Coordinates of C-alpha atoms and ligand atoms in Angstrom, one line a residue:
Chain W
M140 CA -42.6 -13.3 -1.5
S141 CA -39.8 -11.3 -3.1
E142 CA -39.9 -8.4 -0.7
F143 CA -36.8 -7.3 1.2
S144 CA -37.9 -7.3 4.8
P145 CA -35.1 -8.0 7.2
K146 CA -36.4 -8.1 10.8
H147 CA -33.1 -7.4 12.5
Y148 CA -30.5 -4.7 12.3
F149 CA -27.4 -5.5 14.4
R150 CA -24.6 -3.1 15.2
P151 CA -22.0 -5.3 16.9
E152 CA -19.5 -3.7 19.2
T153 CA -16.7 -6.2 18.6
A154 CA -15.4 -8.3 15.7
S155 CA -16.3 -11.6 17.5
E156 CA -19.8 -10.4 18.2
A157 CA -20.1 -9.6 14.5
S158 CA -18.8 -13.0 13.5
Q159 CA -21.1 -14.8 16.0
T160 CA -24.1 -12.9 14.7
L161 CA -23.3 -13.8 11.1
A162 CA -22.7 -17.4 12.0
R163 CA -26.0 -17.5 13.9
Y164 CA -28.0 -16.3 11.0
K165 CA -25.9 -18.0 8.3
D166 CA -27.2 -17.3 4.8
R167 CA -30.1 -15.3 6.2
S168 CA -27.7 -12.5 7.3
I169 CA -25.5 -10.1 5.3
V170 CA -23.1 -7.3 6.2
I171 CA -24.2 -3.8 5.3
G172 CA -21.6 -1.4 4.2
G173 CA -23.1 1.7 2.5
G174 CA -26.0 -0.4 1.4
T175 CA -25.9 0.9 -2.2
V176 CA -25.6 -2.5 -3.8
I177 CA -27.8 -4.1 -1.2
Y178 CA -30.5 -1.6 -2.2
E179 CA -30.2 -2.4 -5.9
L180 CA -30.2 -6.2 -5.3
A181 CA -33.2 -5.8 -2.9
Q182 CA -35.1 -3.8 -5.6
R183 CA -34.6 -6.7 -8.0
G184 CA -36.0 -9.2 -5.4
L185 CA -32.7 -10.9 -4.9
L186 CA -32.5 -10.5 -1.1
S187 CA -35.9 -11.7 0.0
D188 CA -34.4 -14.4 2.3
V189 CA -32.3 -11.9 4.3
E190 CA -33.5 -11.7 7.9
A191 CA -30.6 -9.8 9.5
L192 CA -28.4 -6.9 8.4
V193 CA -25.1 -6.6 10.3
D194 CA -23.6 -3.1 10.3
L195 CA -19.9 -2.9 11.2
T196 CA -19.9 0.9 12.0
R197 CA -18.9 0.3 15.6
L198 CA -15.8 -1.8 14.8
S199 CA -13.6 1.2 13.9
L200 CA -12.9 -0.1 10.5
D201 CA -13.0 3.4 9.0
Q202 CA -9.3 4.2 9.0
V203 CA -6.5 4.0 6.4
K204 CA -3.4 2.9 8.2
D205 CA 0.1 2.9 6.8
G206 CA 1.8 -0.1 8.4
E207 CA 5.2 -1.6 8.1
K208 CA 4.2 -4.3 5.6
F209 CA 0.9 -3.1 4.3
L210 CA -1.3 -0.1 3.7
S211 CA -4.4 -1.2 5.4
I212 CA -7.7 0.2 4.2
G213 CA -10.6 -0.5 6.7
A214 CA -13.7 -2.2 5.2
N215 CA -15.9 0.7 6.4
V216 CA -13.8 3.4 4.7
S217 CA -16.0 5.3 2.3
L218 CA -14.8 5.7 -1.3
S219 CA -14.7 9.5 -1.0
Y220 CA -12.8 9.3 2.3
L221 CA -10.3 7.0 0.6
Q222 CA -10.0 9.4 -2.4
E223 CA -9.1 12.2 0.0
S224 CA -6.7 10.1 2.1
A225 CA -3.1 11.1 2.5
A226 CA -2.1 7.5 1.5
L227 CA -2.9 8.4 -2.1
R228 CA -1.2 11.8 -2.2
E229 CA 1.9 12.6 -4.3
G230 CA 1.1 10.0 -6.9
R231 CA 1.3 7.0 -4.5
L232 CA -0.9 4.1 -5.8
A233 CA -2.0 6.3 -8.6
C234 CA -4.1 3.6 -10.2
I235 CA -6.4 3.6 -7.1
G236 CA -6.7 7.4 -7.3
D237 CA -7.5 7.1 -11.0
A238 CA -10.2 4.5 -10.3
L239 CA -11.8 6.5 -7.5
K240 CA -12.0 9.5 -9.8
E241 CA -13.9 7.4 -12.3
I242 CA -16.5 6.2 -9.8
R243 CA -19.4 8.6 -10.0
P244 CA -21.6 10.1 -8.6
I245 CA -20.4 11.6 -5.4
Q246 CA -23.7 10.7 -3.7
V247 CA -22.8 7.1 -4.1
K248 CA -19.1 7.5 -3.3
N249 CA -20.0 9.2 0.0
L250 CA -22.0 6.1 1.1
A251 CA -20.2 3.2 -0.6
T252 CA -17.5 1.4 1.4
V253 CA -14.4 -0.3 0.3
G254 CA -15.7 -3.5 1.9
G255 CA -18.9 -3.3 -0.2
A256 CA -17.0 -2.5 -3.4
V257 CA -14.9 -5.6 -3.1
S258 CA -17.5 -8.0 -1.6
S259 CA -20.1 -7.2 -4.2
C260 CA -18.2 -9.2 -6.8
I261 CA -19.6 -7.3 -9.7
P262 CA -17.1 -7.4 -12.6
F263 CA -18.0 -3.9 -13.9
F264 CA -16.7 -2.1 -10.8
D265 CA -13.6 0.0 -10.9
L266 CA -11.9 -0.2 -7.5
P267 CA -11.4 -4.0 -7.5
V268 CA -9.5 -3.9 -10.8
A269 CA -7.1 -1.2 -9.5
L270 CA -6.7 -3.1 -6.2
A271 CA -5.9 -6.3 -8.1
S272 CA -3.2 -4.6 -10.1
V273 CA -1.3 -3.7 -6.9
G274 CA -1.7 -7.2 -5.5
A275 CA -4.2 -6.3 -2.8
N276 CA -5.3 -8.9 -0.3
V277 CA -8.7 -9.0 1.4
E278 CA -8.5 -9.5 5.2
L279 CA -11.3 -11.7 6.6
N280 CA -12.4 -11.9 10.2
G281 CA -14.1 -15.1 11.1
P282 CA -15.4 -16.7 14.3
H283 CA -12.1 -18.5 14.9
A284 CA -9.4 -16.9 12.8
V285 CA -8.3 -14.0 10.6
R286 CA -7.1 -14.9 7.2
S287 CA -6.0 -12.9 4.2
V288 CA -6.8 -13.8 0.6
P289 CA -5.6 -12.2 -2.7
I290 CA -8.5 -10.2 -4.1
L291 CA -8.6 -12.2 -7.3
E292 CA -9.2 -15.4 -5.2
F293 CA -11.6 -13.7 -2.9
Q294 CA -13.7 -12.7 -5.8
R295 CA -14.6 -16.2 -6.9
D296 CA -17.2 -15.3 -9.5
F297 CA -20.1 -13.0 -10.2
L298 CA -21.8 -12.1 -6.9
Q299 CA -19.7 -14.8 -5.2
P300 CA -17.1 -13.7 -2.6
D301 CA -15.1 -16.3 -0.7
L302 CA -16.8 -15.7 2.6
R303 CA -17.1 -18.6 5.0
E304 CA -19.7 -18.9 7.7
G305 CA -19.4 -16.0 10.1
E306 CA -16.7 -14.2 8.1
F307 CA -16.7 -10.5 7.1
V308 CA -14.2 -8.3 5.4
S309 CA -12.3 -6.2 7.9
A310 CA -9.8 -4.6 5.6
V311 CA -8.0 -4.5 2.2
L312 CA -4.3 -4.8 2.5
I313 CA -1.9 -3.4 -0.1
P314 CA 1.8 -4.6 0.1
R315 CA 4.0 -1.6 1.0
Q316 CA 6.4 -2.1 -1.9
M317 CA 3.5 -1.6 -4.3
A318 CA 3.3 2.1 -3.3
S319 CA 6.5 2.9 -5.2
R320 CA 5.3 1.2 -8.5
A321 CA 4.3 3.2 -11.5
S322 CA 0.6 2.5 -11.9
A323 CA -2.5 3.7 -13.8
F324 CA -6.1 2.9 -14.3
S325 CA -8.4 3.8 -17.2
K326 CA -12.0 3.2 -17.9
F327 CA -14.2 3.4 -21.0
A328 CA -17.9 4.0 -20.2
L329 CA -20.9 5.0 -22.3
T330 CA -21.7 8.0 -20.1
G331 CA -19.9 10.0 -17.4
D332 CA -21.4 8.0 -14.5
D333 CA -22.0 4.6 -16.1
W334 CA -20.4 1.3 -15.1
A335 CA -17.4 0.4 -17.2
T336 CA -17.8 -1.1 -20.6
V337 CA -14.2 -2.1 -20.1
N338 CA -11.6 -0.9 -17.6
C339 CA -7.9 -1.6 -17.2
A340 CA -5.2 -1.1 -14.5
C341 CA -1.5 -1.7 -14.5
S342 CA 1.3 -1.6 -12.0
L343 CA 4.9 -1.7 -13.1
E344 CA 8.1 -2.3 -11.3
I345 CA 10.6 -0.2 -13.2
A346 CA 14.3 -0.1 -12.5
K347 CA 16.6 2.2 -14.5
G348 CA 14.0 2.5 -17.2
I349 CA 13.5 -1.2 -17.6
I350 CA 10.3 -3.0 -16.6
R351 CA 11.0 -5.7 -14.1
E352 CA 7.5 -6.8 -13.4
A353 CA 4.1 -5.9 -14.7
R354 CA 0.6 -6.7 -13.4
I355 CA -2.1 -5.9 -15.9
V356 CA -5.8 -6.4 -14.9
F357 CA -9.0 -5.9 -17.0
G358 CA -12.5 -5.5 -15.7
A359 CA -15.9 -6.0 -17.4
I360 CA -14.3 -8.7 -19.6
A361 CA -15.0 -11.8 -17.6
S362 CA -17.2 -12.6 -14.5
K363 CA -14.4 -11.3 -12.3
P364 CA -11.3 -9.1 -12.8
L365 CA -8.9 -10.8 -15.2
L366 CA -5.2 -10.8 -14.6
A367 CA -3.5 -10.7 -18.1
E368 CA -0.4 -12.7 -17.3
R369 CA 0.9 -13.2 -20.8
C370 CA 0.4 -9.5 -21.4
G371 CA 2.5 -8.7 -18.3
A372 CA 5.2 -11.2 -19.4
A373 CA 5.4 -9.5 -22.8
L374 CA 6.5 -6.3 -21.0
M375 CA 9.2 -7.9 -18.9
N376 CA 12.7 -6.6 -19.4
R377 CA 11.5 -4.1 -22.0
R378 CA 12.3 -0.4 -21.7
A379 CA 9.3 1.5 -20.3
E380 CA 8.5 3.3 -23.4
A381 CA 5.9 3.3 -26.3
A382 CA 7.9 0.7 -28.3
A383 CA 7.1 -2.0 -25.7
I384 CA 3.3 -1.6 -26.1
P385 CA 2.4 -3.3 -29.4
K386 CA 3.8 -6.7 -28.2
A387 CA 1.7 -6.5 -25.1
I388 CA -1.4 -5.6 -27.1
E389 CA -0.8 -8.6 -29.4
T390 CA -1.2 -11.0 -26.4
L391 CA -4.8 -9.8 -25.7
D392 CA -6.4 -11.6 -28.7
G393 CA -5.7 -14.9 -26.9
E394 CA -5.6 -13.9 -23.4
L395 CA -9.0 -12.1 -23.2
G396 CA -10.8 -15.1 -24.6
E397 CA -14.4 -14.3 -25.4
P398 CA -15.3 -11.1 -23.4
I399 CA -18.7 -10.5 -22.0
S400 CA -21.4 -9.5 -24.5
D401 CA -24.3 -7.5 -23.2
H402 CA -26.5 -4.5 -23.7
R403 CA -23.4 -2.2 -23.2
A404 CA -21.2 -3.8 -25.8
S405 CA -20.5 -6.9 -27.9
S406 CA -17.7 -9.2 -27.2
S407 CA -15.6 -8.1 -30.1
Y408 CA -16.2 -4.4 -29.3
R409 CA -15.0 -5.0 -25.8
K410 CA -11.8 -6.6 -27.1
R411 CA -11.1 -3.6 -29.3
V412 CA -11.7 -1.2 -26.4
A413 CA -9.5 -3.3 -24.2
K414 CA -6.6 -2.9 -26.6
L415 CA -7.0 0.9 -26.7
L416 CA -7.3 1.1 -23.0
L417 CA -4.1 -1.0 -22.5
Q418 CA -2.3 1.5 -24.7
T419 CA -3.6 4.5 -22.7
T420 CA -3.0 2.9 -19.3
L421 CA 0.6 1.9 -20.1
E422 CA 1.4 5.3 -21.5
R423 CA 0.1 6.9 -18.4
A424 CA 2.1 4.6 -16.1
F425 CA 5.3 5.1 -18.2
E426 CA 4.9 8.8 -17.9
R427 CA 4.5 8.5 -14.1
G428 CA 7.3 6.1 -13.8
G429 CA 9.7 8.4 -15.6
G430 CA 10.1 5.8 -18.3
Chain T
M251 CA -39.0 -1.9 14.6
E252 CA -36.4 0.1 16.4
R253 CA -36.4 3.6 17.8
V254 CA -33.7 5.5 16.1
R255 CA -32.4 9.0 16.9
I256 CA -31.7 11.2 13.8
N257 CA -30.9 14.8 13.8
V258 CA -32.7 16.5 10.9
N259 CA -32.1 20.2 10.2
E260 CA -30.7 20.7 13.8
I261 CA -33.7 19.0 15.4
D262 CA -33.4 15.7 17.2
H263 CA -36.1 13.2 16.1
E264 CA -36.8 9.8 17.5
V265 CA -38.4 7.6 14.8
E266 CA -39.6 4.1 14.6
V267 CA -37.7 2.4 11.8
E268 CA -37.7 -1.0 10.2
P269 CA -34.3 -2.2 8.7
W270 CA -35.6 -2.0 5.2
M271 CA -36.8 1.7 5.4
T272 CA -34.9 4.3 3.6
L273 CA -34.0 7.7 4.8
N274 CA -36.1 9.1 1.9
F275 CA -39.1 7.2 3.3
V276 CA -38.5 8.4 6.8
L277 CA -38.1 12.0 5.8
R278 CA -41.1 12.1 3.6
E279 CA -43.6 9.7 5.2
K280 CA -42.6 9.9 8.9
L281 CA -41.4 13.5 9.3
A282 CA -43.5 15.0 6.5
L283 CA -40.4 16.7 5.0
T284 CA -41.5 16.4 1.4
G285 CA -39.1 18.9 0.0
T286 CA -36.8 16.0 -0.6
K287 CA -38.1 14.2 -3.7
K288 CA -38.2 10.7 -5.0
G289 CA -37.6 10.3 -8.7
C290 CA -35.9 7.2 -10.1
D291 CA -35.7 5.4 -6.7
T292 CA -32.7 3.5 -8.0
G293 CA -29.8 5.9 -7.6
G294 CA -29.1 8.1 -10.6
C295 CA -31.5 11.1 -10.8
G296 CA -30.4 12.9 -7.6
A297 CA -33.8 14.3 -6.8
C298 CA -33.6 12.7 -3.4
T299 CA -30.2 14.2 -2.5
V300 CA -29.7 15.2 1.2
L301 CA -26.7 15.8 3.3
L302 CA -25.6 13.2 5.8
D303 CA -23.0 14.7 8.2
G304 CA -22.5 17.4 5.6
R305 CA -22.0 15.1 2.6
A306 CA -24.3 14.6 -0.3
V307 CA -26.0 11.2 -0.4
Y308 CA -29.0 9.7 -2.3
S309 CA -31.6 9.3 0.4
C310 CA -33.5 6.8 -1.8
M311 CA -30.7 4.2 -1.3
T312 CA -29.6 5.2 2.2
Y313 CA -31.1 2.9 4.8
A314 CA -32.5 5.0 7.6
M315 CA -30.6 2.9 10.2
K316 CA -27.4 4.3 8.7
A317 CA -28.5 7.8 9.8
E318 CA -28.7 6.8 13.4
G319 CA -27.0 9.4 15.6
R320 CA -26.1 11.4 12.5
R321 CA -26.9 14.8 11.1
V322 CA -29.2 15.1 8.1
T323 CA -29.8 18.3 6.2
T324 CA -32.7 18.6 3.8
I325 CA -33.8 21.5 1.6
E326 CA -36.2 22.6 4.5
G327 CA -33.1 23.2 6.6
L328 CA -31.8 26.0 4.3
T329 CA -34.6 28.4 5.1
G330 CA -34.5 28.2 8.9
D331 CA -34.9 32.0 9.2
G332 CA -37.7 32.2 6.7
N333 CA -35.5 33.6 3.9
L334 CA -34.1 31.8 0.9
D335 CA -30.4 30.9 1.4
R336 CA -27.8 32.1 -1.2
I337 CA -28.0 29.0 -3.4
Q338 CA -31.8 29.3 -3.6
T339 CA -31.5 33.0 -4.3
A340 CA -29.0 32.3 -7.1
Y341 CA -31.4 29.8 -8.7
A342 CA -34.3 32.2 -8.5
E343 CA -32.2 35.1 -9.9
H344 CA -30.9 33.0 -12.8
Y345 CA -34.2 31.2 -13.6
A346 CA -32.3 27.9 -13.0
L347 CA -35.5 25.8 -12.8
Q348 CA -38.7 25.0 -14.7
C349 CA -40.8 22.3 -13.2
G350 CA -38.6 22.4 -10.1
Y351 CA -38.7 18.7 -9.3
C352 CA -34.9 18.3 -9.5
T353 CA -34.2 21.6 -7.8
P354 CA -34.0 20.5 -4.1
G355 CA -31.5 17.8 -5.1
F356 CA -29.4 20.1 -7.1
I357 CA -29.3 22.7 -4.3
M358 CA -28.3 20.1 -1.7
S359 CA -25.4 18.9 -4.0
T360 CA -24.4 22.5 -4.5
K361 CA -24.5 23.1 -0.8
A362 CA -22.2 20.1 -0.1
L363 CA -19.8 21.4 -2.7
F364 CA -19.6 25.0 -1.5
D365 CA -19.5 24.1 2.2
A366 CA -16.4 22.0 1.5
N367 CA -14.9 24.2 -1.2
P368 CA -16.0 27.8 -1.3
D369 CA -14.3 28.6 -4.6
P370 CA -14.7 25.6 -6.9
L371 CA -13.5 25.4 -10.5
E372 CA -16.1 24.9 -13.2
E373 CA -14.9 21.3 -13.6
E374 CA -15.4 20.7 -9.9
I375 CA -18.9 22.1 -10.1
K376 CA -19.8 19.8 -13.0
E377 CA -18.2 16.8 -11.1
A378 CA -20.3 17.6 -8.0
L379 CA -23.5 17.7 -10.1
V380 CA -22.9 14.6 -12.2
G381 CA -25.3 12.7 -10.0
N382 CA -28.3 15.1 -10.5
L383 CA -30.4 15.0 -13.6
C384 CA -32.7 17.8 -14.9
R385 CA -35.1 17.1 -17.7
C386 CA -36.2 20.7 -18.2
T387 CA -33.5 23.3 -18.1
G388 CA -30.8 21.8 -20.2
Y389 CA -28.4 22.6 -17.3
A390 CA -27.1 25.9 -18.7
K391 CA -29.0 28.0 -16.2
I392 CA -28.1 25.7 -13.4
L393 CA -24.4 26.1 -14.2
E394 CA -24.9 29.8 -14.6
A395 CA -26.5 30.2 -11.2
T396 CA -23.8 28.1 -9.5
L397 CA -21.0 30.0 -11.2
S398 CA -22.6 33.3 -10.1
M399 CA -22.1 32.3 -6.4
K400 CA -18.5 31.8 -7.1
Q401 CA -18.1 35.1 -8.9
K402 CA -20.0 36.9 -6.1
R403 CA -17.4 35.6 -3.6
K404 CA -14.6 36.7 -5.8
G405 CA -16.1 40.2 -6.2
R406 CA -16.0 40.6 -2.4
T407 CA -12.5 39.4 -1.8
Ligands
LIG788 C1 -25.8 5.2 -9.2 C2 -24.6 4.3 -9.0 C3 -23.5 4.6 -9.8 C4 -22.3 3.8 -9.6 N1 -21.2 4.0 -10.4 C5 -20.1 3.2 -10.2 C6 -18.9 3.5 -11.0 O1 -18.9 4.4 -11.8 N2 -17.9 2.7 -10.8 C7 -17.9 1.7 -9.8 O2 -16.9 1.0 -9.7 N3 -19.0 1.4 -9.1 C8 -20.1 2.2 -9.3 N4 -21.2 1.9 -8.5 C9 -21.2 0.8 -7.6 C10 -20.6 1.2 -6.3 O3 -19.2 1.1 -6.4 C11 -21.1 0.2 -5.3 O4 -22.5 0.4 -5.2 C12 -20.4 0.3 -3.9 O5 -19.0 0.1 -4.0 C13 -21.0 -0.8 -3.0 O6 -20.5 -0.5 -1.7 P1 -21.5 -0.5 -0.4 O7 -20.7 -0.2 0.8 O8 -22.6 0.4 -0.6 O9 -21.9 -2.0 -0.5 P2 -23.2 -2.7 0.2 O10 -24.4 -2.5 -0.6 O11 -23.3 -2.3 1.6 O12 -22.7 -4.2 0.1 C14 -22.5 -4.9 -1.1 C15 -22.3 -6.4 -0.9 O13 -21.1 -6.6 -0.1 C16 -21.4 -7.2 1.1 N5 -20.5 -6.5 2.1 C17 -20.4 -5.2 2.3 N6 -19.5 -5.0 3.2 C18 -19.0 -6.2 3.6 C19 -18.0 -6.6 4.5 N7 -17.3 -5.7 5.3 N8 -17.8 -7.9 4.7 C20 -18.5 -8.8 3.9 N9 -19.4 -8.5 3.0 C21 -19.7 -7.2 2.9 C22 -22.9 -7.0 1.4 O14 -23.4 -8.0 2.2 C23 -23.4 -7.0 0.0 O15 -23.6 -8.3 -0.5 C24 -22.3 2.7 -8.7 C25 -23.5 2.5 -7.9 C26 -24.6 3.3 -8.0 C27 -25.8 3.0 -7.2
LIG789 S1 -34.6 9.1 -6.4 FE1 -32.7 8.8 -5.5 S2 -31.4 9.0 -7.1 FE2 -33.3 9.1 -8.1
LIG790 S1 -36.5 21.8 -13.6 FE1 -37.7 20.1 -14.2 S2 -36.4 18.4 -14.0 FE2 -35.2 20.1 -13.6

């Protein structure tokens, strides 16, 4: 039988009740955010063993909070709520605003949650790439403890989040100092509302016009977002201006390896697009950073 | 099976729902509100668009449990007084439909947009309608009808 036919739908009132429920049903339970990926996986017959859906709506995880160390985005925050949030105004965390603009259509963005976007572990998504470029961590609530894991570790592989028994994502945490970075995100897609053929995000620490640190991340290249470390290193201590870009692009031949090849694009096409996107993304970030 | 309370078009309903049932299924099969269509059933065509607490969502991929205690507005909710509402009137005046299958979805997306932003830019209109496909009209008339609502407002103010 490949039908999706969960028997139970739980709406726990507390985090520990949620963890206990997930622990009780083990692999036969999943958290439901907006349900948009769940629906698609269910249609493909991939969730036939799920017996229980756990809905976190009652846990008040629907706020964006500006804390002392982190900007905390609750797992149940919808993508459209995040896009409208004050935390992203006045150019703060611009790469995240860019990514949300590129996620279409609105009917999906109104349902989809931040928790679902990061836990799906689908490498063509936009938000995880932008989050990785600003060093976001995923906060996990378990039966015994709360832990926090860098998003690039949390997303282990295609459809494989690092979720232990009874754990769920409660928030995504962005270190406060990242809010002042110059950042940008760009996406190349075949249509206005398609998943990315390639996407790219960068965040740059710029002091007096000089790049002090650069985090460059690509999506739709590998089975999870790829942090291009050599590319970032090639930008270090360079002036934040166009002349710094060619050296960064050169690193991509080696660093991107053999990108995914599928019905959207071949591996070599993706590599060419990635180079162009890096150019656009850096130029945009330089403009914003006053470089 | 669970009894779930959903407010549809200002009326409270109690419906028996299984966790796998979608809002589209509940509206069409349990409440006989067939104005909301089902097209692709995989998120993309927009024929199933309804408002959930005032925001446009695809009812084909919204699990009905997610609507518990919330407000749903469907195309039937626009004609409460028996008259076409102003979006429907604009569509009729501008011949913004042919077969009409996509129309309820387009109208609900348009309603969500205008309720939140009474004077949207053309770009904002296009963005709000990206998730609705029409295989008949070629979109020109739909855009015309939508822009006309904006111009009417301007005329008054
Ligand atoms: C028509 C369409 C167009 C789209 N276009 C784009 C696009 O342009 N760009 C883009 O980036 N994405 C796009 N998407 C994908 C979209 O971003 C995802 O569908 C959405 O982010 C998933 O969020 P959700 O809350 O609905 O997840 P759900 O379906 O609820 O969950 C997804 C997975 O995450 C798990 N999960 C959810 N929440 C938690 C939690 N708190 N803790 C642990 N596990 C959890 C679930 O168990 C499930 O395995 C599109 C989707 C559709 C249907
Ligand atoms: S039927 Fe829901 S988007 Fe097509
Ligand atoms: S009028 Fe036929 S699909 Fe739009």
